[in-house]
PDB file of C-alpha atoms in Angstrom:
ATOM      1  CA  MET P 114       2.312  21.249   8.690  1.00 76.00           C
ATOM      2  CA  ILE P 115       4.098  24.551   8.461  1.00 83.00           C
ATOM      3  CA  ARG P 116       5.670  26.221  11.451  1.00 86.00           C
ATOM      4  CA  PHE P 117       8.177  28.929  12.175  1.00 88.00           C
ATOM      5  CA  LEU P 118      11.570  28.277  13.491  1.00 87.00           C
ATOM      6  CA  GLN P 119      12.041  31.876  14.744  1.00 89.00           C
ATOM      7  CA  PRO P 120       8.348  32.838  15.377  1.00 89.00           C
ATOM      8  CA  TRP P 121       9.160  36.173  17.103  1.00 90.00           C
ATOM      9  CA  TRP P 122      10.178  37.634  13.678  1.00 89.00           C
ATOM     10  CA  LEU P 123       6.395  37.472  12.814  1.00 89.00           C
ATOM     11  CA  LEU P 124       6.192  40.779  14.458  1.00 91.00           C
ATOM     12  CA  ALA P 125       7.464  42.136  11.122  1.00 90.00           C
ATOM     13  CA  VAL P 126       4.118  41.572   9.703  1.00 90.00           C
ATOM     14  CA  LEU P 127       2.541  44.189  11.903  1.00 92.00           C
ATOM     15  CA  PRO P 128       3.852  47.198   9.927  1.00 90.00           C
ATOM     16  CA  VAL P 129       2.654  45.550   6.662  1.00 89.00           C
ATOM     17  CA  LEU P 130      -0.820  45.026   8.260  1.00 90.00           C
ATOM     18  CA  ALA P 131      -0.742  48.693   9.178  1.00 90.00           C
ATOM     19  CA  LEU P 132       0.145  49.830   5.661  1.00 88.00           C
ATOM     20  CA  ALA P 133      -2.829  47.690   4.301  1.00 87.00           C
ATOM     21  CA  ALA P 134      -5.126  49.351   6.740  1.00 89.00           C
ATOM     22  CA  LEU P 135      -3.795  52.844   5.787  1.00 88.00           C
ATOM     23  CA  TYR P 136      -4.387  51.857   1.964  1.00 86.00           C
ATOM     24  CA  VAL P 137      -8.091  50.882   2.715  1.00 86.00           C
ATOM     25  CA  TRP P 138      -8.602  54.073   4.885  1.00 85.00           C
ATOM     26  CA  ARG P 139      -7.300  56.126   2.038  1.00 83.00           C
ATOM     27  CA  GLN P 140      -9.221  54.606  -0.587  1.00 78.00           C
ATOM     28  CA  ARG P 141     -12.602  55.066   1.337  1.00 78.00           C
ATOM     29  CA  ASN P 142     -11.754  58.614   2.211  1.00 77.00           C
ATOM     30  CA  ARG P 143     -10.913  59.779  -1.334  1.00 66.00           C
ATOM     31  CA  ARG P 144     -14.611  59.326  -2.126  1.00 57.00           C
ATOM     32  CA  ALA P 145     -15.478  61.932   0.530  1.00 55.00           C
ATOM     33  CA  TYR P 146     -13.321  64.512  -1.237  1.00 53.00           C
ATOM     34  CA  ALA P 147     -14.301  63.814  -4.722  1.00 52.00           C
ATOM     35  CA  VAL P 148     -15.543  66.726  -6.705  1.00 50.00           C
ATOM     36  CA  ARG P 149     -19.435  66.517  -7.190  1.00 51.00           C
ATOM     37  CA  PHE P 150     -20.998  67.312 -10.422  1.00 49.00           C
ATOM     38  CA  ALA P 151     -24.445  68.452 -10.579  1.00 50.00           C
ATOM     39  CA  ASN P 152     -25.137  66.896 -13.896  1.00 54.00           C
ATOM     40  CA  VAL P 153     -24.135  63.217 -13.596  1.00 53.00           C
ATOM     41  CA  ASP P 154     -24.877  62.549 -17.172  1.00 59.00           C
ATOM     42  CA  LEU P 155     -22.521  65.105 -18.296  1.00 54.00           C
ATOM     43  CA  LEU P 156     -19.688  63.620 -15.955  1.00 49.00           C
ATOM     44  CA  ARG P 157     -20.115  60.231 -17.685  1.00 55.00           C
ATOM     45  CA  THR P 158     -19.433  61.880 -21.089  1.00 56.00           C
ATOM     46  CA  VAL P 159     -16.507  64.125 -20.127  1.00 50.00           C
ATOM     47  CA  ALA P 160     -14.773  61.871 -17.638  1.00 47.00           C
ATOM     48  CA  PRO P 161     -12.716  58.953 -18.917  1.00 49.00           C
ATOM     49  CA  LYS P 162     -13.711  55.480 -18.006  1.00 55.00           C
ATOM     50  CA  GLY P 163     -11.984  54.478 -14.739  1.00 58.00           C
ATOM     51  CA  LEU P 164      -9.884  51.376 -14.091  1.00 63.00           C
ATOM     52  CA  GLY P 165     -12.525  50.037 -11.582  1.00 71.00           C
ATOM     53  CA  TRP P 166     -11.403  47.103  -9.433  1.00 75.00           C
ATOM     54  CA  ARG P 167      -8.184  46.727 -11.556  1.00 78.00           C
ATOM     55  CA  LYS P 168      -6.855  49.730  -9.871  1.00 79.00           C
ATOM     56  CA  HIS P 169      -6.461  47.780  -6.624  1.00 82.00           C
ATOM     57  CA  VAL P 170      -4.563  44.764  -8.129  1.00 87.00           C
ATOM     58  CA  PRO P 171      -1.061  46.285  -8.183  1.00 86.00           C
ATOM     59  CA  ALA P 172      -1.307  47.650  -4.645  1.00 87.00           C
ATOM     60  CA  THR P 173      -2.883  44.303  -3.366  1.00 89.00           C
ATOM     61  CA  ALA P 174      -0.164  42.279  -5.035  1.00 88.00           C
ATOM     62  CA  PHE P 175       2.510  44.648  -3.448  1.00 88.00           C
ATOM     63  CA  LEU P 176       1.133  44.380  -0.039  1.00 88.00           C
ATOM     64  CA  LEU P 177       0.882  40.656  -0.306  1.00 91.00           C
ATOM     65  CA  CYS P 178       4.574  40.509  -1.535  1.00 89.00           C
ATOM     66  CA  LEU P 179       5.641  42.494   1.740  1.00 89.00           C
ATOM     67  CA  LEU P 180       3.382  40.243   3.878  1.00 90.00           C
ATOM     68  CA  VAL P 181       5.094  37.046   2.407  1.00 91.00           C
ATOM     69  CA  LEU P 182       8.584  38.644   2.888  1.00 90.00           C
ATOM     70  CA  SER P 183       7.992  39.545   6.491  1.00 90.00           C
ATOM     71  CA  SER P 184       6.805  35.995   7.112  1.00 91.00           C
ATOM     72  CA  ALA P 185       9.858  34.625   5.652  1.00 90.00           C
ATOM     73  CA  LEU P 186      11.921  36.326   8.418  1.00 90.00           C
ATOM     74  CA  ALA P 187      10.478  33.854  10.746  1.00 90.00           C
ATOM     75  CA  ARG P 188      12.221  31.012   8.857  1.00 91.00           C
ATOM     76  CA  PRO P 189       9.016  28.895   7.863  1.00 91.00           C
ATOM     77  CA  ALA P 190       9.630  25.229   7.892  1.00 90.00           C
ATOM     78  CA  LEU P 191       7.777  22.249   6.843  1.00 88.00           C
ATOM     79  CA  ASP P 192       7.591  19.008   9.077  1.00 84.00           C
ATOM     80  CA  THR P 193       8.606  15.935   7.229  1.00 80.00           C
ATOM     81  CA  ARG P 194       9.006  12.310   7.883  1.00 72.00           C
ATOM     82  CA  GLU P 195      12.589  11.243   7.144  1.00 65.00           C
ATOM     83  CA  PRO P 196      13.168   7.509   6.763  1.00 62.00           C
ATOM     84  CA  LEU P 197      15.969   6.005   9.172  1.00 59.00           C
ATOM     85  CA  GLU P 198      17.610   2.811   8.202  1.00 69.00           C
ATOM     86  CA  ARG P 199      17.812   0.766  11.391  1.00 73.00           C
ATOM     87  CA  ALA P 200      19.371  -2.365  10.225  1.00 84.00           C
ATOM     88  CA  THR P 201      22.313  -3.171  12.528  1.00 90.00           C
ATOM     89  CA  ILE P 202      25.391  -5.342  12.490  1.00 90.00           C
ATOM     90  CA  MET P 203      27.553  -6.165  15.390  1.00 94.00           C
ATOM     91  CA  LEU P 204      31.210  -7.349  14.846  1.00 93.00           C
ATOM     92  CA  ALA P 205      32.495  -9.527  17.679  1.00 95.00           C
ATOM     93  CA  ILE P 206      36.159 -10.267  17.576  1.00 94.00           C
ATOM     94  CA  ASP P 207      38.030 -12.906  19.750  1.00 93.00           C
ATOM     95  CA  VAL P 208      41.284 -11.320  21.301  1.00 93.00           C
ATOM     96  CA  SER P 209      42.228 -14.409  23.398  1.00 90.00           C
ATOM     97  CA  LEU P 210      45.907 -15.499  23.486  1.00 88.00           C
ATOM     98  CA  SER P 211      45.157 -18.449  21.193  1.00 85.00           C
ATOM     99  CA  MET P 212      44.403 -15.750  18.303  1.00 87.00           C
ATOM    100  CA  GLN P 213      48.200 -15.179  18.139  1.00 86.00           C
ATOM    101  CA  ALA P 214      48.775 -18.448  16.394  1.00 85.00           C
ATOM    102  CA  ASP P 215      50.317 -18.335  13.097  1.00 82.00           C
ATOM    103  CA  ASP P 216      48.540 -21.138  11.417  1.00 80.00           C
ATOM    104  CA  VAL P 217      46.609 -18.712   9.482  1.00 78.00           C
ATOM    105  CA  SER P 218      48.780 -16.064   7.911  1.00 77.00           C
ATOM    106  CA  PRO P 219      50.109 -13.804   9.290  1.00 82.00           C
ATOM    107  CA  ASN P 220      48.417 -15.085  12.458  1.00 84.00           C
ATOM    108  CA  ARG P 221      44.764 -15.611  13.537  1.00 81.00           C
ATOM    109  CA  LEU P 222      44.210 -12.083  15.076  1.00 85.00           C
ATOM    110  CA  GLU P 223      45.658 -10.121  12.161  1.00 84.00           C
ATOM    111  CA  ALA P 224      43.715 -12.398   9.655  1.00 81.00           C
ATOM    112  CA  ALA P 225      40.597 -11.557  11.694  1.00 80.00           C
ATOM    113  CA  GLN P 226      41.380  -7.906  11.730  1.00 84.00           C
ATOM    114  CA  GLU P 227      41.930  -7.800   7.975  1.00 83.00           C
ATOM    115  CA  ALA P 228      38.670  -9.628   7.224  1.00 80.00           C
ATOM    116  CA  ALA P 229      36.790  -7.400   9.624  1.00 83.00           C
ATOM    117  CA  LYS P 230      38.114  -4.317   8.049  1.00 86.00           C
ATOM    118  CA  GLN P 231      37.204  -5.487   4.503  1.00 82.00           C
ATOM    119  CA  PHE P 232      33.741  -6.246   5.873  1.00 82.00           C
ATOM    120  CA  VAL P 233      33.470  -2.695   7.268  1.00 87.00           C
ATOM    121  CA  ASP P 234      34.501  -1.279   3.749  1.00 84.00           C
ATOM    122  CA  GLU P 235      31.859  -3.417   1.873  1.00 80.00           C
ATOM    123  CA  LEU P 236      28.940  -2.727   4.287  1.00 82.00           C
ATOM    124  CA  PRO P 237      26.238  -0.328   2.952  1.00 81.00           C
ATOM    125  CA  GLU P 238      26.660   3.114   4.717  1.00 84.00           C
ATOM    126  CA  THR P 239      23.044   3.044   5.784  1.00 83.00           C
ATOM    127  CA  TYR P 240      23.568   0.267   8.186  1.00 87.00           C
ATOM    128  CA  ASN P 241      24.418   0.664  11.813  1.00 91.00           C
ATOM    129  CA  LEU P 242      27.720  -1.021  12.897  1.00 93.00           C
ATOM    130  CA  GLY P 243      29.121  -1.700  16.253  1.00 96.00           C
ATOM    131  CA  LEU P 244      32.257  -3.703  17.524  1.00 97.00           C
ATOM    132  CA  VAL P 245      32.569  -5.968  20.525  1.00 97.00           C
ATOM    133  CA  SER P 246      35.935  -7.542  21.485  1.00 97.00           C
ATOM    134  CA  PHE P 247      36.139 -10.476  23.922  1.00 95.00           C
ATOM    135  CA  ALA P 248      38.593 -12.591  25.926  1.00 93.00           C
ATOM    136  CA  LYS P 249      37.787 -13.220  29.551  1.00 93.00           C
ATOM    137  CA  SER P 250      34.917 -10.705  29.266  1.00 94.00           C
ATOM    138  CA  ALA P 251      33.155  -8.886  26.408  1.00 96.00           C
ATOM    139  CA  ASN P 252      33.370  -5.164  25.965  1.00 96.00           C
ATOM    140  CA  VAL P 253      31.512  -2.624  23.528  1.00 97.00           C
ATOM    141  CA  LEU P 254      34.367  -0.870  21.833  1.00 97.00           C
ATOM    142  CA  VAL P 255      32.071   1.032  19.441  1.00 97.00           C
ATOM    143  CA  PRO P 256      28.351   1.201  19.947  1.00 96.00           C
ATOM    144  CA  PRO P 257      26.118   0.774  16.904  1.00 94.00           C
ATOM    145  CA  GLY P 258      26.202   3.738  14.532  1.00 92.00           C
ATOM    146  CA  LYS P 259      27.286   5.067  11.123  1.00 91.00           C
ATOM    147  CA  ASP P 260      30.894   6.004  12.183  1.00 94.00           C
ATOM    148  CA  ARG P 261      33.015   3.563  10.045  1.00 94.00           C
ATOM    149  CA  ALA P 262      36.322   5.275  10.890  1.00 95.00           C
ATOM    150  CA  ALA P 263      35.734   4.767  14.711  1.00 96.00           C
ATOM    151  CA  VAL P 264      35.196   0.918  13.982  1.00 96.00           C
ATOM    152  CA  THR P 265      38.088   0.518  11.799  1.00 96.00           C
ATOM    153  CA  GLY P 266      40.270   2.348  14.357  1.00 96.00           C
ATOM    154  CA  ALA P 267      39.114   0.167  17.164  1.00 97.00           C
ATOM    155  CA  ILE P 268      39.736  -2.931  14.944  1.00 95.00           C
ATOM    156  CA  ASP P 269      43.315  -1.782  14.463  1.00 95.00           C
ATOM    157  CA  GLY P 270      43.789  -1.234  18.218  1.00 95.00           C
ATOM    158  CA  LEU P 271      42.648  -4.701  19.434  1.00 95.00           C
ATOM    159  CA  VAL P 272      44.907  -6.127  22.086  1.00 93.00           C
ATOM    160  CA  LEU P 273      45.304  -9.845  23.185  1.00 92.00           C
ATOM    161  CA  ALA P 274      44.207 -11.091  26.589  1.00 92.00           C
ATOM    162  CA  GLU P 275      43.546 -14.272  28.443  1.00 89.00           C
ATOM    163  CA  ALA P 276      40.563 -16.576  28.221  1.00 89.00           C
ATOM    164  CA  THR P 277      37.577 -16.750  25.772  1.00 91.00           C
ATOM    165  CA  ALA P 278      34.079 -15.632  26.617  1.00 94.00           C
ATOM    166  CA  THR P 279      32.328 -16.487  23.297  1.00 94.00           C
ATOM    167  CA  GLY P 280      28.839 -16.513  25.176  1.00 95.00           C
ATOM    168  CA  GLU P 281      29.458 -13.173  26.806  1.00 96.00           C
ATOM    169  CA  ALA P 282      30.363 -11.755  23.427  1.00 96.00           C
ATOM    170  CA  VAL P 283      26.853 -12.717  22.070  1.00 97.00           C
ATOM    171  CA  PHE P 284      25.130 -11.414  25.010  1.00 97.00           C
ATOM    172  CA  THR P 285      26.939  -8.094  24.789  1.00 97.00           C
ATOM    173  CA  CYS P 286      26.179  -7.683  21.082  1.00 96.00           C
ATOM    174  CA  LEU P 287      22.480  -8.326  21.945  1.00 96.00           C
ATOM    175  CA  GLU P 288      22.400  -5.574  24.518  1.00 95.00           C
ATOM    176  CA  ALA P 289      24.096  -3.216  22.149  1.00 95.00           C
ATOM    177  CA  ILE P 290      21.464  -3.971  19.503  1.00 93.00           C
ATOM    178  CA  ARG P 291      18.712  -3.241  21.892  1.00 90.00           C
ATOM    179  CA  SER P 292      20.251   0.242  22.525  1.00 87.00           C
ATOM    180  CA  VAL P 293      19.512   1.353  18.855  1.00 85.00           C
ATOM    181  CA  PRO P 294      16.828   4.049  18.987  1.00 77.00           C
ATOM    182  CA  ALA P 295      13.408   2.937  17.833  1.00 68.00           C
ATOM    183  CA  ASP P 296      12.820   6.153  15.800  1.00 64.00           C
ATOM    184  CA  GLY P 297       9.089   5.290  15.354  1.00 58.00           C
ATOM    185  CA  ALA P 298       9.562   1.673  14.382  1.00 63.00           C
ATOM    186  CA  ALA P 299       8.347  -1.184  16.554  1.00 62.00           C
ATOM    187  CA  GLY P 300      10.643  -3.578  18.469  1.00 67.00           C
ATOM    188  CA  ILE P 301      14.341  -4.018  17.963  1.00 69.00           C
ATOM    189  CA  PRO P 302      15.936  -3.275  14.547  1.00 77.00           C
ATOM    190  CA  PRO P 303      16.722  -6.249  12.167  1.00 84.00           C
ATOM    191  CA  ALA P 304      20.120  -7.068  13.124  1.00 89.00           C
ATOM    192  CA  ARG P 305      22.978  -9.651  12.625  1.00 90.00           C
ATOM    193  CA  ILE P 306      26.000 -10.619  14.800  1.00 93.00           C
ATOM    194  CA  VAL P 307      29.258 -11.538  13.112  1.00 90.00           C
ATOM    195  CA  LEU P 308      31.593 -13.450  15.447  1.00 91.00           C
ATOM    196  CA  LEU P 309      35.264 -13.908  14.466  1.00 87.00           C
ATOM    197  CA  SER P 310      37.118 -16.451  16.755  1.00 86.00           C
ATOM    198  CA  ASP P 311      38.949 -19.823  17.049  1.00 81.00           C
ATOM    199  CA  GLY P 312      36.217 -21.096  19.047  1.00 66.00           C
ATOM    200  CA  PHE P 313      36.794 -22.756  22.443  1.00 80.00           C
ATOM    201  CA  ARG P 314      34.967 -20.940  25.261  1.00 87.00           C
ATOM    202  CA  THR P 315      36.848 -20.886  28.604  1.00 88.00           C
ATOM    203  CA  SER P 316      34.921 -18.255  30.559  1.00 91.00           C
ATOM    204  CA  GLY P 317      31.578 -16.723  30.952  1.00 92.00           C
ATOM    205  CA  ARG P 318      28.194 -18.122  29.900  1.00 94.00           C
ATOM    206  CA  SER P 319      27.939 -21.017  27.744  1.00 94.00           C
ATOM    207  CA  VAL P 320      27.512 -20.779  23.921  1.00 93.00           C
ATOM    208  CA  GLU P 321      24.372 -22.766  24.237  1.00 94.00           C
ATOM    209  CA  GLU P 322      22.827 -20.114  26.566  1.00 96.00           C
ATOM    210  CA  ALA P 323      24.022 -17.335  23.990  1.00 96.00           C
ATOM    211  CA  ALA P 324      22.569 -19.216  21.050  1.00 96.00           C
ATOM    212  CA  GLY P 325      19.221 -19.485  22.885  1.00 96.00           C
ATOM    213  CA  ALA P 326      19.156 -15.832  23.727  1.00 96.00           C
ATOM    214  CA  ALA P 327      20.058 -14.733  20.101  1.00 96.00           C
ATOM    215  CA  GLN P 328      17.436 -17.163  18.801  1.00 95.00           C
ATOM    216  CA  ALA P 329      14.708 -15.796  21.174  1.00 94.00           C
ATOM    217  CA  ALA P 330      15.601 -12.178  19.848  1.00 92.00           C
ATOM    218  CA  ASN P 331      15.597 -13.240  16.292  1.00 91.00           C
ATOM    219  CA  VAL P 332      19.076 -12.151  15.774  1.00 92.00           C
ATOM    220  CA  PRO P 333      21.218 -14.675  13.514  1.00 92.00           C
ATOM    221  CA  VAL P 334      24.764 -15.133  14.575  1.00 93.00           C
ATOM    222  CA  SER P 335      27.188 -15.822  11.682  1.00 89.00           C
ATOM    223  CA  THR P 336      30.554 -17.277  12.818  1.00 87.00           C
ATOM    224  CA  ILE P 337      33.789 -17.408  11.148  1.00 83.00           C
ATOM    225  CA  ALA P 338      36.368 -19.820  12.323  1.00 82.00           C
ATOM    226  CA  PHE P 339      40.178 -18.846  12.053  1.00 79.00           C
ATOM    227  CA  GLY P 340      42.888 -21.441  12.349  1.00 78.00           C
ATOM    228  CA  THR P 341      43.609 -25.132  11.916  1.00 77.00           C
ATOM    229  CA  ASP P 342      43.848 -28.070  14.217  1.00 78.00           C
ATOM    230  CA  THR P 343      47.662 -27.494  14.260  1.00 79.00           C
ATOM    231  CA  GLY P 344      47.765 -24.158  15.642  1.00 77.00           C
ATOM    232  CA  MET P 345      50.420 -23.599  18.460  1.00 81.00           C
ATOM    233  CA  VAL P 346      51.033 -20.605  20.597  1.00 77.00           C
ATOM    234  CA  ASP P 347      53.722 -19.890  23.295  1.00 73.00           C
ATOM    235  CA  ILE P 348      51.950 -19.098  26.542  1.00 71.00           C
ATOM    236  CA  GLY P 349      54.176 -18.717  29.623  1.00 73.00           C
ATOM    237  CA  GLY P 350      57.231 -19.996  27.717  1.00 75.00           C
ATOM    238  CA  GLN P 351      55.400 -23.352  26.795  1.00 75.00           C
ATOM    239  CA  LEU P 352      53.954 -24.294  23.408  1.00 81.00           C
ATOM    240  CA  GLN P 353      50.416 -25.215  23.439  1.00 79.00           C
ATOM    241  CA  ARG P 354      48.048 -26.524  20.784  1.00 78.00           C
ATOM    242  CA  VAL P 355      45.106 -24.394  20.083  1.00 78.00           C
ATOM    243  CA  PRO P 356      42.843 -26.223  17.579  1.00 77.00           C
ATOM    244  CA  VAL P 357      39.793 -24.538  16.393  1.00 82.00           C
ATOM    245  CA  ASP P 358      36.492 -25.575  17.906  1.00 85.00           C
ATOM    246  CA  ARG P 359      34.507 -25.598  14.572  1.00 86.00           C
ATOM    247  CA  MET P 360      31.615 -27.658  16.252  1.00 90.00           C
ATOM    248  CA  ALA P 361      30.877 -24.991  18.669  1.00 91.00           C
ATOM    249  CA  LEU P 362      30.946 -22.193  16.178  1.00 92.00           C
ATOM    250  CA  ALA P 363      29.040 -24.088  13.722  1.00 93.00           C
ATOM    251  CA  GLN P 364      26.223 -24.991  16.094  1.00 93.00           C
ATOM    252  CA  LEU P 365      25.960 -21.305  17.243  1.00 95.00           C
ATOM    253  CA  ALA P 366      25.402 -20.254  13.602  1.00 93.00           C
ATOM    254  CA  GLU P 367      23.008 -23.168  12.980  1.00 95.00           C
ATOM    255  CA  THR P 368      20.957 -22.546  16.044  1.00 96.00           C
ATOM    256  CA  THR P 369      20.445 -18.939  15.301  1.00 95.00           C
ATOM    257  CA  GLU P 370      20.004 -19.346  11.448  1.00 91.00           C
ATOM    258  CA  GLY P 371      23.226 -17.498  10.739  1.00 90.00           C
ATOM    259  CA  TYR P 372      26.124 -18.726   8.482  1.00 86.00           C
ATOM    260  CA  PHE P 373      29.332 -20.502   9.243  1.00 87.00           C
ATOM    261  CA  TYR P 374      32.671 -20.022   7.557  1.00 83.00           C
ATOM    262  CA  GLU P 375      35.979 -21.582   8.040  1.00 78.00           C
ATOM    263  CA  ALA P 376      37.903 -18.947   5.897  1.00 63.00           C
ATOM    264  CA  ALA P 377      37.312 -15.219   5.746  1.00 52.00           C
ATOM    265  CA  SER P 378      36.844 -13.480   2.408  1.00 48.00           C
ATOM    266  CA  VAL P 379      35.044 -10.362   1.156  1.00 48.00           C
ATOM    267  CA  THR P 380      32.607 -12.576  -0.986  1.00 56.00           C
ATOM    268  CA  GLU P 381      31.609 -14.774   2.025  1.00 54.00           C
ATOM    269  CA  LEU P 382      31.245 -12.001   4.336  1.00 49.00           C
ATOM    270  CA  LYS P 383      28.860 -10.217   1.893  1.00 57.00           C
ATOM    271  CA  GLN P 384      26.284 -12.996   2.488  1.00 61.00           C
ATOM    272  CA  VAL P 385      26.120 -11.908   6.076  1.00 54.00           C
ATOM    273  CA  TYR P 386      24.314  -8.658   5.267  1.00 50.00           C
ATOM    274  CA  GLN P 387      22.855  -9.337   1.761  1.00 55.00           C
ATOM    275  CA  ASP P 388      19.935 -11.312   3.416  1.00 53.00           C
ATOM    276  CA  MET P 389      19.317  -8.656   5.889  1.00 46.00           C
ATOM    277  CA  GLY P 390      15.920  -7.248   6.145  1.00 47.00           C
ATOM    278  CA  SER P 391      15.332  -3.552   6.769  1.00 52.00           C
ATOM    279  CA  SER P 392      13.282  -1.730   9.176  1.00 53.00           C
ATOM    280  CA  ILE P 393      12.355   1.823   8.252  1.00 51.00           C
ATOM    281  CA  GLY P 394      11.778   4.195  11.182  1.00 59.00           C
ATOM    282  CA  PHE P 395      10.701   7.694  10.744  1.00 59.00           C
ATOM    283  CA  ARG P 396      11.699  10.824  12.611  1.00 61.00           C
ATOM    284  CA  THR P 397      10.133  14.134  12.139  1.00 71.00           C
ATOM    285  CA  GLU P 398      12.539  16.834  10.861  1.00 76.00           C
ATOM    286  CA  ALA P 399      11.805  20.549  10.064  1.00 83.00           C
ATOM    287  CA  ARG P 400      12.788  21.351   6.521  1.00 86.00           C
ATOM    288  CA  GLU P 401      13.117  25.082   6.046  1.00 90.00           C
ATOM    289  CA  ILE P 402      11.143  26.489   3.067  1.00 89.00           C
ATOM    290  CA  THR P 403      12.263  30.174   3.361  1.00 91.00           C
ATOM    291  CA  GLN P 404      13.097  29.933  -0.449  1.00 90.00           C
ATOM    292  CA  TRP P 405       9.517  29.041  -1.196  1.00 90.00           C
ATOM    293  CA  TYR P 406       8.329  32.228   0.578  1.00 90.00           C
ATOM    294  CA  ALA P 407      11.037  34.337  -1.239  1.00 90.00           C
ATOM    295  CA  GLY P 408       9.871  32.892  -4.504  1.00 90.00           C
ATOM    296  CA  LEU P 409       6.206  33.676  -3.863  1.00 91.00           C
ATOM    297  CA  ALA P 410       7.086  37.163  -2.896  1.00 88.00           C
ATOM    298  CA  LEU P 411       9.008  37.707  -6.065  1.00 89.00           C
ATOM    299  CA  LEU P 412       6.017  36.325  -8.085  1.00 91.00           C
ATOM    300  CA  LEU P 413       3.807  38.824  -6.298  1.00 89.00           C
ATOM    301  CA  ALA P 414       6.113  41.786  -6.922  1.00 88.00           C
ATOM    302  CA  LEU P 415       6.375  40.921 -10.615  1.00 88.00           C
ATOM    303  CA  CYS P 416       2.693  40.688 -10.739  1.00 89.00           C
ATOM    304  CA  ALA P 417       2.272  44.103  -8.997  1.00 86.00           C
ATOM    305  CA  GLY P 418       4.738  45.663 -11.347  1.00 86.00           C
ATOM    306  CA  ALA P 419       3.385  44.089 -14.510  1.00 87.00           C
ATOM    307  CA  THR P 420      -0.487  45.068 -13.822  1.00 85.00           C
ATOM    308  CA  SER P 421       0.537  48.636 -12.870  1.00 82.00           C
ATOM    309  CA  LEU P 422       2.668  49.050 -15.993  1.00 81.00           C
ATOM    310  CA  LEU P 423      -0.134  47.540 -18.064  1.00 82.00           C
ATOM    311  CA  TRP P 424      -3.066  49.481 -16.827  1.00 79.00           C
ATOM    312  CA  THR P 425      -1.365  52.822 -15.623  1.00 78.00           C
ATOM    313  CA  SER P 426       1.843  52.965 -17.724  1.00 71.00           C
ATOM    314  CA  ARG P 427       3.800  53.105 -14.487  1.00 72.00           C
ATOM    315  CA  ILE P 428       5.335  50.650 -12.080  1.00 68.00           C
ATOM    316  CA  ILE P 429       3.345  50.921  -8.949  1.00 64.00           C
TER     317      ILE P 429
END
């Protein structure tokens, strides 16, 4: 449906309508002042054949040209339904103290950061992407959206903290996914959670609870384990072993029908989103079509000039 973005400019149509009314009045009154011949047969023989209806074509085309141009001032627009890609991925990165272990070069956290940034670079631009960090609690650092630079910057700024709330990370991601606008589509968008961690939960709700919630929401969780069983960290001046809890991460992925990886690579990470469905929502946007009106006005002006030149040997 065509609408006008600045409808008050339609007042410019009034002078054109007044000019059209004046033209009609003038044509009708010309007949009243025409010279009358007593001998009509003689008039037909001495007067040249008139143009008839053709004499009104140039004027009509010119008036229509003015009408279209004046309407164009109101910025006509056509309502169109624009597709919006709603597929969403939430990255959840473990920033617990155990992630400083250097059994993965250069250390677990830096390896996770590098893999996450590669993942961001490879992710299709049409997907929404958000970031959650978790230690004793989970926090949304970047809500789902198209701003890749914000996600990359937040990944670089991750800071280590105590404890590991793996379950809370999943619940926080699910809440962020629900915040994605519906844009005309039904239900939450198709989504995936990519959780990068060394596994052992020490705080918050259990991994089993989180897996159940993700399964109920139909949101697969893909988990990526960083580290080895020989990982060590210095906490409070004491070296502590920090083995990777592969079983918990693998169970979380299996329960939610996600993927489980022990090493991060761009090739492996691609699988997380290659299987993603796509839910296309729509939003109505006004697409300005002023150029269409300008083109039509030009066509009418050319028609007026051409017919006038053809039939009267002058332009209008």
